[in-house]
mmCIF file of C-alpha atoms and ligand atoms in Angstrom:
data_model
loop_
_atom_site.group_PDB
_atom_site.id
_atom_site.type_symbol
_atom_site.label_atom_id
_atom_site.label_comp_id
_atom_site.label_asym_id
_atom_site.label_seq_id
_atom_site.Cartn_x
_atom_site.Cartn_y
_atom_site.Cartn_z
ATOM 1 C CA MET A 1 105.224 122.058 92.386
ATOM 2 C CA LYS A 2 104.558 122.504 88.678
ATOM 3 C CA SER A 3 106.382 119.231 88.050
ATOM 4 C CA ARG A 4 103.944 116.975 89.924
ATOM 5 C CA ALA A 5 102.497 115.493 86.706
ATOM 6 C CA LEU A 6 106.037 114.947 85.425
ATOM 7 C CA LEU A 7 107.073 113.225 88.644
ATOM 8 C CA GLY A 8 103.960 111.080 88.393
ATOM 9 C CA LEU A 9 105.263 109.800 85.036
ATOM 10 C CA LEU A 10 108.747 109.204 86.445
ATOM 11 C CA ALA A 11 107.439 107.515 89.588
ATOM 12 C CA ASP A 12 107.824 104.009 88.062
ATOM 13 C CA GLY A 13 111.606 104.395 88.323
ATOM 14 C CA GLN A 14 112.101 103.624 84.593
ATOM 15 C CA VAL A 15 114.073 105.748 82.099
ATOM 16 C CA HIS A 16 111.805 108.145 80.174
ATOM 17 C CA SER A 17 113.002 110.168 77.174
ATOM 18 C CA GLY A 18 112.465 113.921 77.142
ATOM 19 C CA GLU A 19 110.471 113.428 73.952
ATOM 20 C CA SER A 20 108.030 110.893 75.436
ATOM 21 C CA LEU A 21 107.566 113.000 78.571
ATOM 22 C CA ALA A 22 106.930 116.104 76.454
ATOM 23 C CA ALA A 23 104.380 114.229 74.355
ATOM 24 C CA SER A 24 102.588 112.813 77.410
ATOM 25 C CA LEU A 25 102.281 116.226 79.045
ATOM 26 C CA GLY A 26 101.669 118.224 75.861
ATOM 27 C CA ILE A 27 104.580 120.597 76.475
ATOM 28 C CA SER A 28 107.992 121.183 74.855
ATOM 29 C CA ARG A 29 111.184 119.305 75.708
ATOM 30 C CA THR A 30 112.628 122.594 76.979
ATOM 31 C CA ALA A 31 109.711 122.913 79.384
ATOM 32 C CA ILE A 32 110.375 119.330 80.527
ATOM 33 C CA TRP A 33 114.022 120.197 81.169
ATOM 34 C CA LYS A 34 113.016 123.283 83.170
ATOM 35 C CA GLN A 35 110.656 121.226 85.320
ATOM 36 C CA ILE A 36 113.357 118.589 85.873
ATOM 37 C CA ARG A 37 115.761 121.329 87.006
ATOM 38 C CA ARG A 38 113.175 122.835 89.345
ATOM 39 C CA ALA A 39 112.380 119.439 90.863
ATOM 40 C CA MET A 40 116.107 118.791 91.374
ATOM 41 C CA ASP A 41 116.455 122.202 93.042
ATOM 42 C CA ASP A 42 113.623 121.105 95.360
ATOM 43 C CA GLY A 43 115.690 118.095 96.393
ATOM 44 C CA VAL A 44 114.228 115.432 94.099
ATOM 45 C CA ARG A 45 116.972 113.063 92.908
ATOM 46 C CA ILE A 46 116.736 112.577 89.146
ATOM 47 C CA GLU A 47 119.396 110.966 86.987
ATOM 48 C CA THR A 48 119.985 112.475 83.531
ATOM 49 C CA ILE A 49 121.152 109.750 81.123
ATOM 50 C CA ARG A 50 122.712 111.226 77.975
ATOM 51 C CA GLY A 51 120.875 110.304 74.818
ATOM 52 C CA LYS A 52 118.264 108.330 76.754
ATOM 53 C CA GLY A 53 116.369 110.559 79.155
ATOM 54 C CA TYR A 54 115.573 110.833 82.837
ATOM 55 C CA ARG A 55 115.153 108.433 85.740
ATOM 56 C CA LEU A 56 113.829 109.143 89.208
ATOM 57 C CA LEU A 57 116.315 107.929 91.817
ATOM 58 C CA SER A 58 114.484 108.648 95.035
ATOM 59 C CA ASP A 59 111.478 106.629 96.029
ATOM 60 C CA MET A 60 108.988 109.488 95.960
ATOM 61 C CA ASP A 61 105.770 109.345 97.892
ATOM 62 C CA LEU A 62 103.539 111.450 95.665
ATOM 63 C CA LEU A 63 100.035 112.438 96.719
ATOM 64 C CA ASP A 64 97.704 110.500 94.456
ATOM 65 C CA GLU A 65 94.197 111.966 94.330
ATOM 66 C CA SER A 66 92.560 108.974 92.660
ATOM 67 C CA ARG A 67 94.145 106.536 95.131
ATOM 68 C CA ILE A 68 92.817 108.610 98.043
ATOM 69 C CA ILE A 69 89.310 108.649 96.552
ATOM 70 C CA GLN A 70 89.331 104.944 95.615
ATOM 71 C CA GLY A 71 90.280 103.989 99.164
ATOM 72 C CA LEU A 72 87.180 105.654 100.628
ATOM 73 C CA ALA A 73 83.871 103.897 101.247
ATOM 74 C CA PRO A 74 81.245 104.915 98.624
ATOM 75 C CA GLN A 75 79.220 107.003 101.109
ATOM 76 C CA HIS A 76 82.351 108.960 102.090
ATOM 77 C CA ARG A 77 83.455 109.348 98.455
ATOM 78 C CA SER A 78 80.202 111.066 97.580
ATOM 79 C CA ALA A 79 80.167 113.158 100.773
ATOM 80 C CA ILE A 80 83.400 115.060 100.112
ATOM 81 C CA GLU A 81 84.856 117.491 97.596
ATOM 82 C CA LEU A 82 88.589 116.711 97.531
ATOM 83 C CA SER A 83 91.305 119.027 96.252
ATOM 84 C CA VAL A 84 94.956 117.980 96.222
ATOM 85 C CA LEU A 85 97.264 120.956 95.779
ATOM 86 C CA ASP A 86 100.981 121.292 95.033
ATOM 87 C CA GLU A 87 101.393 124.272 97.326
ATOM 88 C CA VAL A 88 99.188 126.501 99.443
ATOM 89 C CA ASP A 89 99.648 128.996 102.278
ATOM 90 C CA SER A 90 97.604 126.876 104.688
ATOM 91 C CA THR A 91 95.067 124.153 103.921
ATOM 92 C CA ASN A 92 92.889 125.605 106.714
ATOM 93 C CA ALA A 93 92.894 129.005 104.971
ATOM 94 C CA GLU A 94 92.124 127.305 101.650
ATOM 95 C CA ILE A 95 89.010 125.633 103.095
ATOM 96 C CA VAL A 96 87.742 129.024 104.299
ATOM 97 C CA ARG A 97 88.255 130.494 100.797
ATOM 98 C CA ARG A 98 86.604 127.539 99.066
ATOM 99 C CA ARG A 99 83.582 127.716 101.314
ATOM 100 C CA ARG A 100 83.129 131.411 100.527
ATOM 101 C CA GLU A 101 83.360 130.766 96.791
ATOM 102 C CA SER A 102 81.170 127.708 96.346
ATOM 103 C CA GLY A 103 78.600 125.744 98.217
ATOM 104 C CA THR A 104 78.213 122.293 96.688
ATOM 105 C CA GLY A 105 76.805 120.924 99.923
ATOM 106 C CA ARG A 106 79.709 118.476 100.083
ATOM 107 C CA ILE A 107 82.380 118.520 102.793
ATOM 108 C CA PRO A 108 85.442 120.351 101.417
ATOM 109 C CA VAL A 109 88.718 118.473 101.993
ATOM 110 C CA CYS A 110 92.049 120.002 101.044
ATOM 111 C CA ILE A 111 95.430 118.243 101.059
ATOM 112 C CA ALA A 112 98.651 119.972 100.012
ATOM 113 C CA ASP A 113 102.128 118.733 99.169
ATOM 114 C CA CYS A 114 103.550 121.710 101.079
ATOM 115 C CA GLN A 115 102.345 124.780 102.995
ATOM 116 C CA THR A 116 104.112 128.134 102.884
ATOM 117 C CA ALA A 117 102.356 129.458 106.008
ATOM 118 C CA GLY A 118 101.227 126.342 107.883
ATOM 119 C CA ARG A 119 99.802 127.279 111.254
ATOM 120 C CA GLY A 120 99.668 125.447 114.552
ATOM 121 C CA ARG A 121 97.835 126.053 117.807
ATOM 122 C CA ARG A 122 98.537 129.147 119.911
ATOM 123 C CA GLY A 123 99.711 131.132 116.873
ATOM 124 C CA ARG A 124 102.733 128.896 116.294
ATOM 125 C CA PRO A 125 103.926 128.061 112.769
ATOM 126 C CA TRP A 126 103.615 124.454 111.578
ATOM 127 C CA GLN A 127 106.611 123.133 109.662
ATOM 128 C CA SER A 128 105.316 121.987 106.271
ATOM 129 C CA PRO A 129 108.210 120.949 104.006
ATOM 130 C CA ARG A 130 107.384 119.757 100.496
ATOM 131 C CA GLY A 131 106.566 116.113 99.964
ATOM 132 C CA GLN A 132 107.371 115.116 103.535
ATOM 133 C CA ASN A 133 104.229 115.070 105.622
ATOM 134 C CA LEU A 134 100.458 115.108 105.497
ATOM 135 C CA TYR A 135 98.772 118.530 105.604
ATOM 136 C CA LEU A 136 95.013 118.025 105.491
ATOM 137 C CA SER A 137 91.977 120.169 106.316
ATOM 138 C CA MET A 138 88.257 119.514 106.297
ATOM 139 C CA GLY A 139 85.353 121.963 106.466
ATOM 140 C CA LEU A 140 82.803 120.593 108.922
ATOM 141 C CA THR A 141 79.316 121.875 109.696
ATOM 142 C CA PHE A 142 77.384 121.102 112.884
ATOM 143 C CA GLN A 143 73.927 121.771 114.238
ATOM 144 C CA GLY A 144 74.525 123.247 117.667
ATOM 145 C CA SER A 145 76.362 125.980 119.484
ATOM 146 C CA PHE A 146 80.005 126.975 119.860
ATOM 147 C CA ALA A 147 80.007 125.027 123.144
ATOM 148 C CA MET A 148 80.423 121.794 121.190
ATOM 149 C CA LEU A 149 83.881 122.805 119.981
ATOM 150 C CA ASP A 150 85.727 121.605 123.100
ATOM 151 C CA GLY A 151 84.332 118.110 122.661
ATOM 152 C CA LEU A 152 84.914 118.171 118.905
ATOM 153 C CA SER A 153 88.572 118.921 119.339
ATOM 154 C CA LEU A 154 89.028 115.749 121.437
ATOM 155 C CA VAL A 155 86.847 113.698 119.076
ATOM 156 C CA LEU A 156 89.198 114.596 116.222
ATOM 157 C CA GLY A 157 92.168 113.415 118.284
ATOM 158 C CA VAL A 158 90.485 110.042 118.757
ATOM 159 C CA ALA A 159 89.710 109.859 115.016
ATOM 160 C CA VAL A 160 93.330 110.538 114.001
ATOM 161 C CA ALA A 161 94.636 108.061 116.603
ATOM 162 C CA GLU A 162 92.262 105.402 115.252
ATOM 163 C CA ALA A 163 93.310 106.177 111.659
ATOM 164 C CA LEU A 164 96.960 105.665 112.606
ATOM 165 C CA GLU A 165 96.155 102.415 114.366
ATOM 166 C CA GLN A 166 94.276 101.283 111.258
ATOM 167 C CA GLN A 167 97.499 101.907 109.331
ATOM 168 C CA GLY A 168 99.446 99.730 111.768
ATOM 169 C CA VAL A 169 100.901 102.303 114.177
ATOM 170 C CA PRO A 170 101.038 100.793 117.699
ATOM 171 C CA ASP A 171 100.703 102.594 121.051
ATOM 172 C CA VAL A 172 99.297 105.891 119.814
ATOM 173 C CA GLY A 173 98.891 108.343 122.695
ATOM 174 C CA LEU A 174 96.801 111.503 123.123
ATOM 175 C CA LYS A 175 98.077 114.543 124.950
ATOM 176 C CA TRP A 176 95.188 116.668 126.072
ATOM 177 C CA PRO A 177 93.442 118.183 124.316
ATOM 178 C CA ASN A 178 94.351 116.567 121.002
ATOM 179 C CA ASP A 179 98.061 116.173 120.251
ATOM 180 C CA ILE A 180 98.968 112.762 118.875
ATOM 181 C CA PHE A 181 102.026 111.142 120.428
ATOM 182 C CA VAL A 182 104.193 108.096 119.697
ATOM 183 C CA GLY A 183 107.151 107.014 121.798
ATOM 184 C CA GLY A 184 106.932 110.119 124.007
ATOM 185 C CA SER A 185 107.097 112.642 121.120
ATOM 186 C CA LYS A 186 104.535 114.569 119.106
ATOM 187 C CA LEU A 187 103.636 112.915 115.806
ATOM 188 C CA ALA A 188 100.615 114.961 114.743
ATOM 189 C CA GLY A 189 98.696 118.068 115.713
ATOM 190 C CA ILE A 190 95.163 119.275 115.120
ATOM 191 C CA LEU A 191 94.044 122.860 114.674
ATOM 192 C CA VAL A 192 90.312 123.464 114.976
ATOM 193 C CA GLU A 193 89.306 126.933 113.779
ATOM 194 C CA LEU A 194 85.867 128.402 113.983
ATOM 195 C CA GLN A 195 84.713 129.792 110.664
ATOM 196 C CA GLY A 196 81.476 131.212 111.996
ATOM 197 C CA GLU A 197 77.798 130.674 112.401
ATOM 198 C CA LEU A 198 76.151 129.927 109.074
ATOM 199 C CA GLU A 199 72.757 130.676 110.559
ATOM 200 C CA GLU A 200 71.338 130.473 114.069
ATOM 201 C CA GLY A 201 72.422 127.120 115.494
ATOM 202 C CA VAL A 202 74.592 126.010 112.549
ATOM 203 C CA VAL A 203 78.314 126.186 113.253
ATOM 204 C CA GLN A 204 81.061 125.931 110.641
ATOM 205 C CA VAL A 205 84.564 124.855 111.620
ATOM 206 C CA VAL A 206 87.787 123.993 109.838
ATOM 207 C CA ALA A 207 89.666 120.976 111.188
ATOM 208 C CA GLY A 208 93.320 120.968 110.123
ATOM 209 C CA ILE A 209 95.522 117.944 110.699
ATOM 210 C CA GLY A 210 99.297 117.916 110.372
ATOM 211 C CA LEU A 211 100.930 114.459 110.510
ATOM 212 C CA ASN A 212 104.686 113.994 110.287
ATOM 213 C CA VAL A 213 105.370 111.160 107.856
ATOM 214 C CA HIS A 214 108.814 111.141 106.199
ATOM 215 C CA MET A 215 110.419 114.126 107.950
ATOM 216 C CA THR A 216 113.554 113.189 109.864
ATOM 217 C CA GLU A 217 115.162 116.604 110.280
ATOM 218 C CA SER A 218 113.879 120.000 111.276
ATOM 219 C CA THR A 219 115.660 122.722 113.136
ATOM 220 C CA ASP A 220 112.587 124.856 113.676
ATOM 221 C CA VAL A 221 110.343 122.745 115.884
ATOM 222 C CA ASP A 222 110.345 123.908 119.508
ATOM 223 C CA GLN A 223 109.182 120.652 121.101
ATOM 224 C CA SER A 224 110.077 116.972 121.047
ATOM 225 C CA TRP A 225 108.640 115.607 117.783
ATOM 226 C CA SER A 226 108.587 112.410 115.811
ATOM 227 C CA SER A 227 107.464 111.135 112.426
ATOM 228 C CA LEU A 228 106.261 107.772 111.165
ATOM 229 C CA ALA A 229 109.618 107.296 109.431
ATOM 230 C CA MET A 230 111.433 107.895 112.728
ATOM 231 C CA ALA A 231 109.076 105.846 114.911
ATOM 232 C CA LEU A 232 108.684 102.893 112.528
ATOM 233 C CA PRO A 233 111.615 103.090 110.094
ATOM 234 C CA ASP A 234 111.141 99.624 108.595
ATOM 235 C CA ARG A 235 107.758 100.416 107.111
ATOM 236 C CA GLY A 236 107.136 102.316 103.888
ATOM 237 C CA TRP A 237 104.495 105.014 104.310
ATOM 238 C CA ARG A 238 102.182 106.310 101.604
ATOM 239 C CA ARG A 239 100.714 109.698 102.366
ATOM 240 C CA SER A 240 97.712 108.937 100.155
ATOM 241 C CA ASP A 241 96.774 105.870 102.225
ATOM 242 C CA LEU A 242 97.228 107.810 105.453
ATOM 243 C CA ALA A 243 94.998 110.549 104.016
ATOM 244 C CA THR A 244 92.298 108.008 103.143
ATOM 245 C CA SER A 245 92.334 106.587 106.681
ATOM 246 C CA VAL A 246 92.296 110.029 108.311
ATOM 247 C CA VAL A 247 89.411 111.301 106.149
ATOM 248 C CA SER A 248 87.392 108.091 106.722
ATOM 249 C CA LYS A 249 87.884 108.073 110.483
ATOM 250 C CA VAL A 250 87.136 111.791 110.825
ATOM 251 C CA LEU A 251 83.911 111.446 108.804
ATOM 252 C CA GLU A 252 82.821 108.447 110.899
ATOM 253 C CA ALA A 253 83.695 110.192 114.153
ATOM 254 C CA VAL A 254 81.962 113.499 113.403
ATOM 255 C CA ASP A 255 78.767 111.677 112.393
ATOM 256 C CA GLU A 256 78.865 109.686 115.626
ATOM 257 C CA PHE A 257 79.587 112.850 117.632
ATOM 258 C CA ALA A 258 76.719 114.760 115.966
ATOM 259 C CA GLU A 259 74.246 111.915 116.506
ATOM 260 C CA ARG A 260 75.281 110.485 119.872
ATOM 261 C CA GLY A 261 77.383 113.171 121.577
ATOM 262 C CA PHE A 262 80.750 113.162 123.321
ATOM 263 C CA SER A 263 79.999 110.273 125.702
ATOM 264 C CA ARG A 264 80.835 107.819 122.889
ATOM 265 C CA PHE A 265 84.408 109.111 122.918
ATOM 266 C CA THR A 266 85.352 109.478 126.577
ATOM 267 C CA GLY A 267 86.559 105.874 126.968
ATOM 268 C CA ARG A 268 88.360 105.935 123.615
ATOM 269 C CA TRP A 269 90.120 109.158 124.608
ATOM 270 C CA GLN A 270 91.000 108.021 128.180
ATOM 271 C CA SER A 271 92.548 104.755 127.016
ATOM 272 C CA ARG A 272 95.170 106.777 125.110
ATOM 273 C CA ASP A 273 95.732 109.527 127.713
ATOM 274 C CA ILE A 274 99.490 110.079 128.126
ATOM 275 C CA PHE A 275 98.937 112.295 131.206
ATOM 276 C CA ALA A 276 97.004 109.759 133.300
ATOM 277 C CA GLY A 277 98.631 109.271 136.716
ATOM 278 C CA LYS A 278 101.502 111.654 135.890
ATOM 279 C CA ALA A 279 102.575 114.691 137.925
ATOM 280 C CA LEU A 280 101.505 117.708 135.829
ATOM 281 C CA VAL A 281 102.002 121.442 135.871
ATOM 282 C CA ALA A 282 100.133 124.083 133.957
ATOM 283 C CA THR A 283 102.457 126.106 131.743
ATOM 284 C CA GLN A 284 100.730 129.282 132.977
ATOM 285 C CA GLY A 285 99.397 129.833 136.481
ATOM 286 C CA GLU A 286 99.852 127.978 139.702
ATOM 287 C CA LEU A 287 98.130 124.694 139.052
ATOM 288 C CA SER A 288 99.915 121.378 139.559
ATOM 289 C CA GLY A 289 98.803 117.876 140.488
ATOM 290 C CA THR A 290 98.189 114.376 139.164
ATOM 291 C CA GLY A 291 96.472 113.757 135.809
ATOM 292 C CA ARG A 292 93.091 112.046 136.223
ATOM 293 C CA GLY A 293 91.700 111.980 132.686
ATOM 294 C CA ILE A 294 88.714 113.871 131.263
ATOM 295 C CA ASP A 295 85.170 114.574 132.398
ATOM 296 C CA ALA A 296 81.987 114.099 130.351
ATOM 297 C CA SER A 297 82.596 117.373 128.452
ATOM 298 C CA GLY A 298 86.280 116.838 127.630
ATOM 299 C CA ASN A 299 87.720 119.058 130.393
ATOM 300 C CA TYR A 300 90.939 117.719 131.923
ATOM 301 C CA LEU A 301 90.882 116.732 135.598
ATOM 302 C CA ILE A 302 93.813 117.363 137.909
ATOM 303 C CA ASP A 303 94.020 116.071 141.448
ATOM 304 C CA ASP A 304 95.821 118.864 143.328
ATOM 305 C CA GLY A 305 95.886 116.889 146.582
ATOM 306 C CA SER A 306 92.652 118.280 147.991
ATOM 307 C CA GLU A 307 90.207 118.299 145.059
ATOM 308 C CA LEU A 308 89.748 117.524 141.372
ATOM 309 C CA VAL A 309 90.371 120.740 139.430
ATOM 310 C CA ARG A 310 88.699 120.978 136.020
ATOM 311 C CA VAL A 311 90.730 122.536 133.200
ATOM 312 C CA ARG A 312 89.064 123.738 130.001
ATOM 313 C CA ALA A 313 90.729 123.316 126.599
ATOM 314 C CA GLY A 314 92.055 126.608 125.249
ATOM 315 C CA GLU A 315 92.413 128.119 128.717
ATOM 316 C CA ILE A 316 95.570 126.428 129.824
ATOM 317 C CA SER A 317 98.163 123.985 128.554
ATOM 318 C CA LEU A 318 99.610 121.164 130.599
ATOM 319 C CA ARG A 319 102.933 119.382 130.668
ATOM 320 C CA VAL A 320 104.538 116.618 132.677
ATOM 321 C CA GLN A 321 106.507 117.996 135.644
ATOM 322 C CA SER A 322 110.241 117.614 135.126
HETATM 323 C C1 LIG B 401 99.230 122.011 116.445
HETATM 324 O O1 LIG B 401 99.812 123.071 116.735
HETATM 325 O O2 LIG B 401 99.432 120.992 117.082
HETATM 326 C C2 LIG B 401 98.245 121.988 115.304
HETATM 327 C C3 LIG B 401 98.934 121.793 113.989
HETATM 328 C C4 LIG B 401 97.984 121.740 112.814
HETATM 329 C C5 LIG B 401 98.712 121.743 111.503
HETATM 330 C C6 LIG B 401 97.783 121.489 110.348
HETATM 331 S S1 LIG B 401 98.629 121.131 108.847
HETATM 332 C C7 LIG B 401 97.130 121.231 107.981
HETATM 333 C C8 LIG B 401 96.379 122.414 108.549
HETATM 334 N N1 LIG B 401 96.798 123.648 107.918
HETATM 335 C C9 LIG B 401 97.391 124.463 108.775
HETATM 336 O O3 LIG B 401 97.849 125.590 108.480
HETATM 337 N N2 LIG B 401 97.443 123.921 109.990
HETATM 338 C C10 LIG B 401 96.828 122.611 110.003
#
């Protein structure tokens, strides 16, 4: 959205004249008017007061780069390279491009106000309406082999669950391998994509996190979903603060995972398992049985009545039997 700087000025809810806005942004009053029109077309409620100026009516939750950075611990602040974008095809794709172009040695983090081609797991699209949710990707590098990716995917689920709990969300559940649930519906999803092997034994991945924040309507989601606004309507949510918590918890978790391995996460994952003790069926194949949590590598265990069957992430997806 070209008008993000303009909306930043209007965010205080006061009346601002076209002249003062034009002077602050170094553009003409006509350009201000065009941006106001475009923002209104995008659904932003702005009141035009004749002879006085403009006033923002809706309580907008703008992404605020400096607030995100300020909220991070100093060691995390210096470890990342943050870009906050108005619009992008996919923040995961943007991380891949940025890594090809530059190598500052810092961890690239990209957050966008909207995605035009947001992608989910299994080739599904990810609904990414403007200004509504958090769309965040991080470029992570690990010493090791591709085999660590299964564990990593679960570690990221734990990190996002802990970030939400830090922000006051109760009863966060994990649906294997790493969907985040509240109140029986999906609140957030994680897409881990392999970028490649930088050199022998150094693996690069992109971790993309989509978290529904303000969205209350969508016709295009093919599963039961929720958002923070739907689950906890009495709380105001700031996407920037959620972003700070998610980035902090992911950085902490990946360091712990790299140094100490997956065993540090099994208990934290199991305690949030929404499948535990439930009758499950695999969406492909014959398998059905009772959910028994994960093993030491992050595989899901199903008791089929005669033995514990191990299911590997990526091979199969599970759902509760209806
Ligand atoms: C899922 O299907 O559950 C994973 C959804 C992941 C969506 C996020 S939004 C930020 C990042 N960019 C993308 O295109 N996808 C991920």
